[in-house]
Every structure is written in C-alpha cells, then in structure tokens.
Short mmCIF file of C-alpha atoms and ligand atoms in Angstrom, two decimals:
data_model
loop_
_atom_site.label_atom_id
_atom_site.label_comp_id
_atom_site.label_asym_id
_atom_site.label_seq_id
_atom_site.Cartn_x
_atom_site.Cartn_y
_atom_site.Cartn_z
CA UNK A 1 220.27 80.90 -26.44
CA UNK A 2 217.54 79.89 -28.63
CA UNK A 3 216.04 76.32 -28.44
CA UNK A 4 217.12 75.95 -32.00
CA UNK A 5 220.42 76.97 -31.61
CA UNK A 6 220.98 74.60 -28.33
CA UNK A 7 219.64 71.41 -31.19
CA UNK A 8 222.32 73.09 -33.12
CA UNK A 9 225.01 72.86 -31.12
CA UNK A 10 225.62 69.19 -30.07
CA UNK A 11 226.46 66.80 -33.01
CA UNK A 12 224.14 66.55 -36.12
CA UNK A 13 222.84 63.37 -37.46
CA UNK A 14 224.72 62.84 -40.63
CA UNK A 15 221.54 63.19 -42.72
CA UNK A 16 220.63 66.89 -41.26
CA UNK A 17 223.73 67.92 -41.41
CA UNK A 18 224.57 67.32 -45.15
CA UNK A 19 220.80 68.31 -46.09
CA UNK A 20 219.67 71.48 -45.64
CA UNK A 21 216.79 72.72 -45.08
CA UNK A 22 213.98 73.66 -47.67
CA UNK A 23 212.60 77.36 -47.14
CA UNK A 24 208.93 77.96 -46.18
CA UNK A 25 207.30 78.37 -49.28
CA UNK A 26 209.94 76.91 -51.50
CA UNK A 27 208.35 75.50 -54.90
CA UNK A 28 207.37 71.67 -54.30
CA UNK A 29 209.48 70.55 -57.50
CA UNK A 30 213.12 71.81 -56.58
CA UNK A 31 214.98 70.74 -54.10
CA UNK A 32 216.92 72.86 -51.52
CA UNK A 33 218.84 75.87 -52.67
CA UNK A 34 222.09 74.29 -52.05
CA UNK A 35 221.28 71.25 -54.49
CA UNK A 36 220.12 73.64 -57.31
CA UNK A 37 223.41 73.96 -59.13
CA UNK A 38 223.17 76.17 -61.96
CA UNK A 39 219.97 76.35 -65.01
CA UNK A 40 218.75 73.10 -64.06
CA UNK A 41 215.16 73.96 -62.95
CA UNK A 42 213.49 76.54 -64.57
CA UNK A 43 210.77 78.87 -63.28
CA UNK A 44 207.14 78.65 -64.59
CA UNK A 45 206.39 81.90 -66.61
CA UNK A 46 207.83 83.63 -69.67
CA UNK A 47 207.62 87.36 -69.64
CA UNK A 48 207.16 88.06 -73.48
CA UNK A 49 206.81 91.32 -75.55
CA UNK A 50 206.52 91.30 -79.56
CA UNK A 51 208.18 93.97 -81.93
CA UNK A 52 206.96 93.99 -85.01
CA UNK A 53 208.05 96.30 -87.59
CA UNK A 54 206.53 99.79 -88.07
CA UNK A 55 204.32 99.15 -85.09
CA UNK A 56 207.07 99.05 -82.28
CA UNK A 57 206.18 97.06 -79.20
CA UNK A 58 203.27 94.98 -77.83
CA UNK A 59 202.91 95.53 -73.89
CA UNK A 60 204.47 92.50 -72.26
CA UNK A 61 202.26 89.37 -71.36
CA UNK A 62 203.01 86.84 -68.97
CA UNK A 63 202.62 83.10 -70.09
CA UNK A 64 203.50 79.89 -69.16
CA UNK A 65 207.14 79.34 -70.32
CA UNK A 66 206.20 76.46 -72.42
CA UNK A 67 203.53 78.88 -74.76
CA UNK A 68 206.70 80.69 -75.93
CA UNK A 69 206.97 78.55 -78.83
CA UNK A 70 209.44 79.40 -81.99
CA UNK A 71 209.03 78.11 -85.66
CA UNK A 72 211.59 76.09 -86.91
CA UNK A 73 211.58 78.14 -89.89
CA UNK A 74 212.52 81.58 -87.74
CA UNK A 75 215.55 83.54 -88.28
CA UNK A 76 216.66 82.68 -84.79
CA UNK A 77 216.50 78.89 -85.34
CA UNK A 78 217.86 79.04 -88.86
CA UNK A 79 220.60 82.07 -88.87
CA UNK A 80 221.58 82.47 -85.30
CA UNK A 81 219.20 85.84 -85.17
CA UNK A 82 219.16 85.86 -80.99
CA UNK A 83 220.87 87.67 -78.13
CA UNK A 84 220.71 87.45 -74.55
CA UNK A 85 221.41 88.46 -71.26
CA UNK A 86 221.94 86.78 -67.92
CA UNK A 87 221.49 88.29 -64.57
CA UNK A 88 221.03 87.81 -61.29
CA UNK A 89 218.05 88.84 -58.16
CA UNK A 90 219.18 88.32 -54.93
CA UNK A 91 217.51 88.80 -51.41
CA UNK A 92 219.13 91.33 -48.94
CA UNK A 93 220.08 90.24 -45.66
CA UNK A 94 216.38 91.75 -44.61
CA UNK A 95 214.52 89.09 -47.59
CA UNK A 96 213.70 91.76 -50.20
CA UNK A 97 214.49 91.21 -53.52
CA UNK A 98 217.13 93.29 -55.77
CA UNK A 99 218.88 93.03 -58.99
CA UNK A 100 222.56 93.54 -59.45
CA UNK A 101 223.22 95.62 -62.14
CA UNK A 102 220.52 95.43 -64.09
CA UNK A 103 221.20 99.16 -65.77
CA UNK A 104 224.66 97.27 -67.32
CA UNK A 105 222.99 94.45 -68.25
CA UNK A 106 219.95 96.23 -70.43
CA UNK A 107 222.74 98.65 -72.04
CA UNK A 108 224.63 95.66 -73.31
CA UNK A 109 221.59 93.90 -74.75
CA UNK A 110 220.83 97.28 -76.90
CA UNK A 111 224.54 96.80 -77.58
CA UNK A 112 224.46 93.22 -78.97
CA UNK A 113 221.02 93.68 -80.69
CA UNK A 114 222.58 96.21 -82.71
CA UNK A 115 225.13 94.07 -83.73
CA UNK A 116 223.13 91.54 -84.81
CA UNK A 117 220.53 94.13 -86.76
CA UNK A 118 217.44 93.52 -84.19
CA UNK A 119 215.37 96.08 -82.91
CA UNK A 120 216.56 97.82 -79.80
CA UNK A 121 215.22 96.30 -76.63
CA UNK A 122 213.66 99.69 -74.89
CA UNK A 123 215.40 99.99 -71.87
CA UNK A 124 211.80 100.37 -69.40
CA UNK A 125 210.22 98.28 -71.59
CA UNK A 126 213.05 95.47 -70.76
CA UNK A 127 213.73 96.35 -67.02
CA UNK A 128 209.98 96.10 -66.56
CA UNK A 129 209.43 92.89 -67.60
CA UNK A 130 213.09 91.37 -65.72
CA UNK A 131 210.95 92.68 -62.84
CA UNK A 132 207.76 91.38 -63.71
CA UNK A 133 209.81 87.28 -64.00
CA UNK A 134 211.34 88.02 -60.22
CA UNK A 135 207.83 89.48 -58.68
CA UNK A 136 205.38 87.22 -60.18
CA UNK A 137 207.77 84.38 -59.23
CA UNK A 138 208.95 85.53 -56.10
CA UNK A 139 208.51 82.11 -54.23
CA UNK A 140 211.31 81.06 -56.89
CA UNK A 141 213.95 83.22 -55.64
CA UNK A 142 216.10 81.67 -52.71
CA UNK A 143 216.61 83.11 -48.96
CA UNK A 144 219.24 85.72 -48.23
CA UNK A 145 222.80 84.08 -49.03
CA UNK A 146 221.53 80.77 -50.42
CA UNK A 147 221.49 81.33 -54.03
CA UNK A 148 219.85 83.72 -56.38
CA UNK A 149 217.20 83.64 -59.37
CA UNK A 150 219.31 83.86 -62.61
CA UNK A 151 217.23 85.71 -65.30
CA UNK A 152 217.49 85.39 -68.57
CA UNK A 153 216.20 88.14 -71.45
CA UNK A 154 216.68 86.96 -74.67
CA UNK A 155 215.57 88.79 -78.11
CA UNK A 156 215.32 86.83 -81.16
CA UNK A 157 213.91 86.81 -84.78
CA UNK A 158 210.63 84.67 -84.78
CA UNK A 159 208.91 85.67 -88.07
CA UNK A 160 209.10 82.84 -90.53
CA UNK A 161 210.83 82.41 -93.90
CA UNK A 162 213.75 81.21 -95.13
CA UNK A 163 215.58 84.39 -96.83
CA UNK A 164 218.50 86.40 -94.65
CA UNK A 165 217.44 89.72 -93.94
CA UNK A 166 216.30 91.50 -91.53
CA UNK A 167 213.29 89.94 -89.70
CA UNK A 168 209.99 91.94 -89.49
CA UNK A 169 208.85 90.34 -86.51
CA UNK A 170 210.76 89.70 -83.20
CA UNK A 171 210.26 88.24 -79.40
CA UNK A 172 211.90 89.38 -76.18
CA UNK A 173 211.28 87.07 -73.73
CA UNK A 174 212.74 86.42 -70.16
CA UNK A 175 212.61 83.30 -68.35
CA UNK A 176 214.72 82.27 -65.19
CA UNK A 177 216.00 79.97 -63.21
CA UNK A 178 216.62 79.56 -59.50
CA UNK A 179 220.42 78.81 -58.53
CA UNK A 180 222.60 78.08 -56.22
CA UNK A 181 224.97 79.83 -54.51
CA UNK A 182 228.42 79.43 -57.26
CA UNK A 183 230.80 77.12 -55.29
CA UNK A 184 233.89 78.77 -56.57
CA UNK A 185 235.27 75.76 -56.87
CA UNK A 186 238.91 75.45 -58.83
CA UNK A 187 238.84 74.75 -62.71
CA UNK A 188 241.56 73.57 -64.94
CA UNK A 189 241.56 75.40 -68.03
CA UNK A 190 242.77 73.92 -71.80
CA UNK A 191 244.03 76.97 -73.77
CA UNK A 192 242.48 75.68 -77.11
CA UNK A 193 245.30 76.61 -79.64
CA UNK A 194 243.33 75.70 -83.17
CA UNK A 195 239.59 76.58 -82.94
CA UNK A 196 238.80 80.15 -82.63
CA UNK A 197 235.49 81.02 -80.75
CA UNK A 198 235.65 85.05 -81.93
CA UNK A 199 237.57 86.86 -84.55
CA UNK A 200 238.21 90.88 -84.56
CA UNK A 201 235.19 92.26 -86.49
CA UNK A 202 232.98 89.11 -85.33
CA UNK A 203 230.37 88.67 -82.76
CA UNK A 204 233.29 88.27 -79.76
CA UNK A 205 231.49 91.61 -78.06
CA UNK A 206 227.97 90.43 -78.63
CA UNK A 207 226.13 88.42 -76.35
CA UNK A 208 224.95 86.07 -78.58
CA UNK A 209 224.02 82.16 -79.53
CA UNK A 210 226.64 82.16 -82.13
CA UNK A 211 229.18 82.56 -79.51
CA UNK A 212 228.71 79.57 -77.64
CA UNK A 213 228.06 77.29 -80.81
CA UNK A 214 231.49 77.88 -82.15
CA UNK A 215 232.66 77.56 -78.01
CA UNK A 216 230.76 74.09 -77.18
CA UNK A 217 233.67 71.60 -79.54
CA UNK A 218 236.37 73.60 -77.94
CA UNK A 219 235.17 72.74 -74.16
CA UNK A 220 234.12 68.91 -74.90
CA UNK A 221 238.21 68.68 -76.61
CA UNK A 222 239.51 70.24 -73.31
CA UNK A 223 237.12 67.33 -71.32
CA UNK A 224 238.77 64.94 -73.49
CA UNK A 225 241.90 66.05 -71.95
CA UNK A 226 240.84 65.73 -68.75
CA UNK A 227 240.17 69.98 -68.17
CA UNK A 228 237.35 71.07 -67.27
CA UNK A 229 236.45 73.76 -70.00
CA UNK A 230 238.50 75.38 -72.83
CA UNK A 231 240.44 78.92 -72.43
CA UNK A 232 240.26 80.58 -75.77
CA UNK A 233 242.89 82.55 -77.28
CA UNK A 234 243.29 85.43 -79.86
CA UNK A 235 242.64 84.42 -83.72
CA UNK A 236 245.41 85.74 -85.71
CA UNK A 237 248.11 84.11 -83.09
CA UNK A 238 246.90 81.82 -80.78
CA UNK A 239 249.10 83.59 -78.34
CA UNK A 240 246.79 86.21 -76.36
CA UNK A 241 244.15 85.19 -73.91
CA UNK A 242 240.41 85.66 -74.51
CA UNK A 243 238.36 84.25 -72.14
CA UNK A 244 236.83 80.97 -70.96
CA UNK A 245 233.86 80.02 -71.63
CA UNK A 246 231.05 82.70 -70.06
CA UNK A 247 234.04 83.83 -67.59
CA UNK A 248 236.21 87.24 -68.25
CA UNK A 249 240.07 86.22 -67.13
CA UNK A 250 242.26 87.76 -64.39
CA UNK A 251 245.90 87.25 -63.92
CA UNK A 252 247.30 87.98 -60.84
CA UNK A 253 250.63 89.30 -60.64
CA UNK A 254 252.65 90.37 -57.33
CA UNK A 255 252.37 93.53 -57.78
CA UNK A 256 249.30 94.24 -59.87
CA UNK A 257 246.44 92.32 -61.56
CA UNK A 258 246.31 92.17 -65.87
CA UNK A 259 243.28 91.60 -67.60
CA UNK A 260 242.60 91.31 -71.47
CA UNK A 261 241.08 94.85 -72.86
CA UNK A 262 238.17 94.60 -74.76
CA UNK A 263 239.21 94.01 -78.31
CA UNK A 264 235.66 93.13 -79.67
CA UNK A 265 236.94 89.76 -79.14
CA UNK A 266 235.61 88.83 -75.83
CA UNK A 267 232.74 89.71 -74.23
CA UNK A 268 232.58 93.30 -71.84
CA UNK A 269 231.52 91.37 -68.37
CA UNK A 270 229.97 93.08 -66.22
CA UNK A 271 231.29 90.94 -63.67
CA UNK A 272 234.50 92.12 -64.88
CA UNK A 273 234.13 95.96 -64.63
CA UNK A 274 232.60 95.17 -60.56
CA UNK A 275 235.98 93.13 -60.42
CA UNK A 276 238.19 95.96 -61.59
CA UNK A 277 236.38 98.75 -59.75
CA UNK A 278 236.79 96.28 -56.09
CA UNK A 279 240.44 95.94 -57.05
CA UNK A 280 241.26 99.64 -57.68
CA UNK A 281 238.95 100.50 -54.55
CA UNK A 282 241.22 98.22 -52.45
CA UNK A 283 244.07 99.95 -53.81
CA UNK A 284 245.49 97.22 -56.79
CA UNK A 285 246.68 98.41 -59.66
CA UNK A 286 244.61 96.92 -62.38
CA UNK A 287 246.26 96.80 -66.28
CA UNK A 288 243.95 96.11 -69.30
CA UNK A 289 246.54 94.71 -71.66
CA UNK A 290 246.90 91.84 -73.71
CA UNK A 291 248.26 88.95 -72.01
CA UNK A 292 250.20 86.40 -74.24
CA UNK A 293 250.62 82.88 -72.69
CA UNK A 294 254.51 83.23 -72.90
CA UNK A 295 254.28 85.95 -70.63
CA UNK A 296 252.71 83.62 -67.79
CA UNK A 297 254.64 81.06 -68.28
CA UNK A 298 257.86 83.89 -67.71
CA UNK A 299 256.10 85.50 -64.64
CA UNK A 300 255.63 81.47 -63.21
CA UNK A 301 259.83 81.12 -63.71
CA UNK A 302 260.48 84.43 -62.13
CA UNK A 303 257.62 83.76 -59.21
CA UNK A 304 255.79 86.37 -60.02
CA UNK A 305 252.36 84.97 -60.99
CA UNK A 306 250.24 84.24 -57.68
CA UNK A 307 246.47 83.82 -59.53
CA UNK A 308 244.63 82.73 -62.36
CA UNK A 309 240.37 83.62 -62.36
CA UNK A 310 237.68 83.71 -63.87
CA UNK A 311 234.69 86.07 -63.41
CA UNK A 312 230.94 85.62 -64.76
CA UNK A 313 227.26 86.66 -63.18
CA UNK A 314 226.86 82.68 -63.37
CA UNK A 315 230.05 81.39 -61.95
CA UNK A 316 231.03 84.46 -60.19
CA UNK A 317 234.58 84.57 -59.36
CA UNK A 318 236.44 80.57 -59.75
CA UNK A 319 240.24 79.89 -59.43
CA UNK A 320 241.69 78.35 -62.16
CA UNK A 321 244.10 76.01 -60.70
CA UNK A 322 246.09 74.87 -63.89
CA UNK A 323 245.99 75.82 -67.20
CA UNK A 324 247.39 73.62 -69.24
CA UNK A 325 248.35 73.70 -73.12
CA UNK A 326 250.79 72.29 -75.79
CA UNK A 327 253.85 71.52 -73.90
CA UNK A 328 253.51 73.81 -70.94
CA UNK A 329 251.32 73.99 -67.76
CA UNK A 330 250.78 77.04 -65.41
CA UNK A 331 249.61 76.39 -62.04
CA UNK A 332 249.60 79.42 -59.49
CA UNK A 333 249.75 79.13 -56.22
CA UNK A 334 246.82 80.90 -55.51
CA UNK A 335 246.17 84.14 -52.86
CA UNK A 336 244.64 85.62 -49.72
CA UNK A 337 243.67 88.55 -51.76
CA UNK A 338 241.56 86.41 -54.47
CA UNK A 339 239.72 84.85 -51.66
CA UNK A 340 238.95 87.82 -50.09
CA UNK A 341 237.77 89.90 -53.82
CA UNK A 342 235.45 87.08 -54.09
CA UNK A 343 234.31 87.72 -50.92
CA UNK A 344 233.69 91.23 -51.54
CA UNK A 345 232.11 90.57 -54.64
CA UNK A 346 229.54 88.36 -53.05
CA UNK A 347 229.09 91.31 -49.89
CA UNK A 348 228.49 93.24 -52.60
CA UNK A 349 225.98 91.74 -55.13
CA UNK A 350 223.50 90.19 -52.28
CA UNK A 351 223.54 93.33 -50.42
CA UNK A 352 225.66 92.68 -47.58
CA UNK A 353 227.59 95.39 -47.53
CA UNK A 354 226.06 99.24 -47.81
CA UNK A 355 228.79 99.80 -50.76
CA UNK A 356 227.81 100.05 -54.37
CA UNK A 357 224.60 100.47 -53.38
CA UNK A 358 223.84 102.26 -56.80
CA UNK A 359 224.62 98.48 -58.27
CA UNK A 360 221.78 97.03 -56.48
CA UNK A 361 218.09 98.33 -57.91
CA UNK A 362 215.03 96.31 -55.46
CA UNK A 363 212.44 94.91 -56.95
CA UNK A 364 209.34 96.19 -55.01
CA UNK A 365 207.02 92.86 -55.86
CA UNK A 366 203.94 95.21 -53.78
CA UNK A 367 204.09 98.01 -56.51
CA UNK A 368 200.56 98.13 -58.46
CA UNK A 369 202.85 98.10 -61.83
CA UNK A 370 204.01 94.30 -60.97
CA UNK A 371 200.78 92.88 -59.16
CA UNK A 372 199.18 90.27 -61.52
C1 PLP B 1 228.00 86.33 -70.18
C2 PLP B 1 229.40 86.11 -70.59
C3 PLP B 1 230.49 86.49 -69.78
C4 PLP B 1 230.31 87.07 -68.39
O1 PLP B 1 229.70 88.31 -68.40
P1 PLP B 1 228.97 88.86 -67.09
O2 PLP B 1 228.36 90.13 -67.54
O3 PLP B 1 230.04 89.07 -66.09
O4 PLP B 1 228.01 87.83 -66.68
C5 PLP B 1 231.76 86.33 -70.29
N1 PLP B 1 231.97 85.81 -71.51
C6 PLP B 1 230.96 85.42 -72.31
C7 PLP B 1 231.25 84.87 -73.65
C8 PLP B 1 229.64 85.57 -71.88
O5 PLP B 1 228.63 85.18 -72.69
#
C-alpha cells in the first residue's frame, strides 16, 4: 500500500475531507472541480470565424473572449438572430481529451441555422475550431471523472442595422466553460399549464435564444411555487408533455419507458437518442409517443409509473421527484434501473467503458493543426 493511501485510510480532518483537492496545473482563478457547478467560470479564449456574404468564411482566429464584442444594433441583439450548441470534452480514464458526440452536435447546429435563415456552419470548419477551444485551453478541462469542459458554439447575426432580413454578416464563435461533474440530484418539476415555450411550426426544434426567453417566466413562476424549474406542455392543450427546461423527459413505466416524439416542439437531445439507444441495448422497450399528464396520473393509481427524468449534455440524467400541477401531484417512487442508465451514460460519455466508442472523437491537442 501506497504512503498516500495509508494517510487515506485513518480518519480525515473535516476540512480535507469535504475539500478536494485542486489538480496540478489547474487555472489559479477556479476553484476545485467539484465546486465548479455549472457555466459559472468561463475559459479565457473565443474561437471566432466570420461569414460574410458572397465571400463565405474567414479562417478562425483565436481571441480573448472579451474581444468578441456584438453591436447593440445586430440582428442577434435586436431579433433573436442566434443559435447554439452545447457540448461536452471529457478526459479518458488515461487523461486524454475527447468529445462526446460532437458529429450530432454540428448536424443539429446546420439544422437550427437553417431554421433561423443563417448561413450553414461548415461542419470542419465548426469541429475545428470546438477543438481548437479544448486544445488551446487544455489546462481548463478537469481530470478523468471530475467534471468536463462544456463548450459552447454559437452563430449569430452581427452586421448592424435595424431592418429584418437576412443579415449579410455573421459570427460563429465558441467559448467554454469548465464544469463539474452533474450531481443528479432530484428536481421537482411545475407543469406550467398557461405559458407556452414552443408552438408546432415555431422554433421548439431549433436550438435557439428565443427558446429560453419565452422559457425563463415559466421557471421563476414554478420557483414561486416552491419547484425547482417549469415542465412545459403542448400548446394547443396543455395536456402533452414537452420538456423541461434544457432536459428531454423520460417516463418510466413497469414494463417499458415513454418518451415524447419529436413534434418540432421540443428540442431532438442528443442526450436523448444516447438514452434511448442504452435502454434498447439493455433490452427496454422504449415508446416515442405523446404522453398526456392524465395518463401519469392513471399509471400512479394503477402502480405502474416507477420514474420520472430528465436528460441534457448539461444536467445529464436528474430524477424528477414530484411533479406537481393544478390539483394533482405525481411522485414516483423511483428505480434501480434509472440509477444504473445514468450510470451507463456517464461510463459511456467519459470513456469508461470501450462501448460507443464511435460517440467519443479525441482531441489530439499535439496535432500541428491545433498548436498555437
Ligand atoms: C440543449 C437542450 C436540450 C438537451 O439537449 P442535449 O443535446 O441532450 O444537450 C433539451 N431541451 C432544450 C430546449 C435544449 O436547449
């Protein structure tokens, strides 16, 4: 036995034990991975490419994150003209750096810039510079199983002028932030039954700022309440579920699990499809279908309904514990297998496990293309 394992095995000091320690190298401002939480601290740089019309786009620069000014006259600041994406680098149990996904998450920005009429994001162009923000800033990016850098590509309109068209010039950018590892801790949900967040034919499948401004009233009502963030429903009814928040919703069932499909109404998680492929690979029977909230509160009577969750790249997998709304509350009793598909889903996206290894893309931070 090591000497450091012998200090480790009598009692700790209060102190040590509820402080971890900081990684060599670590960034002097942050603190220790564990007391990063989530977006709080960002990383330095901005990695920053400009389209402008007719002449395509620049080669990507790398500036300090507080150069990547935007006029208050922009499209993006004055008609909502921005998308983004949010994903996550993780170290391997062996310290080297991957993203999870990062193929999914570049095919859904083209998908929401579309929506939104700005220019397609060129897939190497955009997977370039995600890799440029995790190499050039590798010191921000937390030790194997303590957290993860969270990145953040975001497209928007930045030419100035104050008619609504089509913008002629345009910024992708991607900044990041160090995080740390999701608690999965349980949240109470408030199915919000008179705002609507997205409507069929809206912006629901885009990835997009208008999203969460028409989200942030419905979350601070369900604080009021004493919940801990709003679930929102369909818009015609205010029956179906949607999501919550930036988390896709699972309903677990005794013998299967339900999900909303993707009506254009909710957002295609990624998080979601890993969550439905892990299921069916452990043999579940997985239903897209719409869920109406009479149904759960049926399956609850007939004991049928063992889990409520969420699913996000931020949050990854949380229970939801209650979810409350007029005149009815729903909470499961929870399950074995939830604990253990969160599980897997962590195994899976730091590179624990050899499975889905096609998920995971490493970021080689030596390559010639990355070095500054
Ligand atoms: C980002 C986001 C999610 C989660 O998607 P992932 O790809 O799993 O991170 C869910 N809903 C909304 C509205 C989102 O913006």
């Amino acid at each position: 036995m090591s000497a450091l394992m012998q200090d480790r095995s009598g009692p700790l000091p209060p102190s040590a034990a509820a402080k971890p320690e900081r990684p060599a190298g670590w960034p002097a401002p942050l603190p220790e991975p564990e007391a990063l939480g989530f977006g709080a601290w960002l990383a330095p740089l901005a990695i920053v490419a400009t389209h402008v019309e007719g002449q395509g786009w620049s080669p990507p620069q790398v500036l300090a994150r507080a150069n990547a000014a935007l006029p208050v006259a922009s499209a993006a600041v004055q008609y909502g003209l921005s998308v983004f994406e949010g994903l996550k680098a993780y170290r391997g149990p062996d310290g080297r750096p991957h993203l999870f996904r990062a193929r999914e998450h570049i095919a859904r920005l083209r998908r929401s810039a579309a929506r939104l009429c700005l220019p397609d994001p060129e897939p190497a162009l955009c997977l370039h510079m995600i890799e440029l923000a995790v190499a050039r800033q590798l010191d921000w990016l937390p030790p194997p199983a303590r957290g993860s850098l969270y990145l953040r590509p975001t497209l928007y309109a930045v030419e100035e002028g104050l008619g609504l068209r089509r913008a002629r010039e345009h910024r992708l950018a991607v900044v990041a932030t160090p995080c740390s590892v999701p608690a999965g801790q349980a949240r109470r949900l408030w199915a919000e039954t008179e705002l609507v967040r997205a409507a069929p034919g809206g912006l629901g499948a885009a990835k997009t700022a208008a999203n969460y401004a028409a989200s942030l009233l419905g979350a601070e009502r369900a604080k009021a309440r004493g919940y801990d963030d709003a679930l929102w429903l369909d818009a015609r009814e205010h029956r179906y579920l949607g999501e919550a928040g930036a988390a896709n919703l699972f309903v677990m069932l005794d013998d299967r699990v339900l999900t909303p499909p993707l009506d254009g109404c909710i957002l295609a998680g990624i998080t979601r499809d890993s969550v439905i492929t892990l299921l069916r690979e452990d043999g579940h029977r997985v239903d897209e279908r719409p869920i109406a909230l009479d149904d759960l509160l049926r399956w609850q009577e007939q004991g049928r309904l063992l889990d409520l969750f969420g699913v996000g790249t931020a949050a990854r997998l949380f229970p939801i514990s209650e979810l409350g709304w007029e005149g009815a509350s729903l909470r499961p009793p929870g399950s074995e297998q939830r604990t253990r598909l969160a599980q897997r889903l962590a195994a899976v996206q730091e590179g624990e496990t050899r499975d889905w290894a096609a998920w995971r893309r490493p970021v080689d931070a030596e390559s010639p293309d990355l070095r500054a």
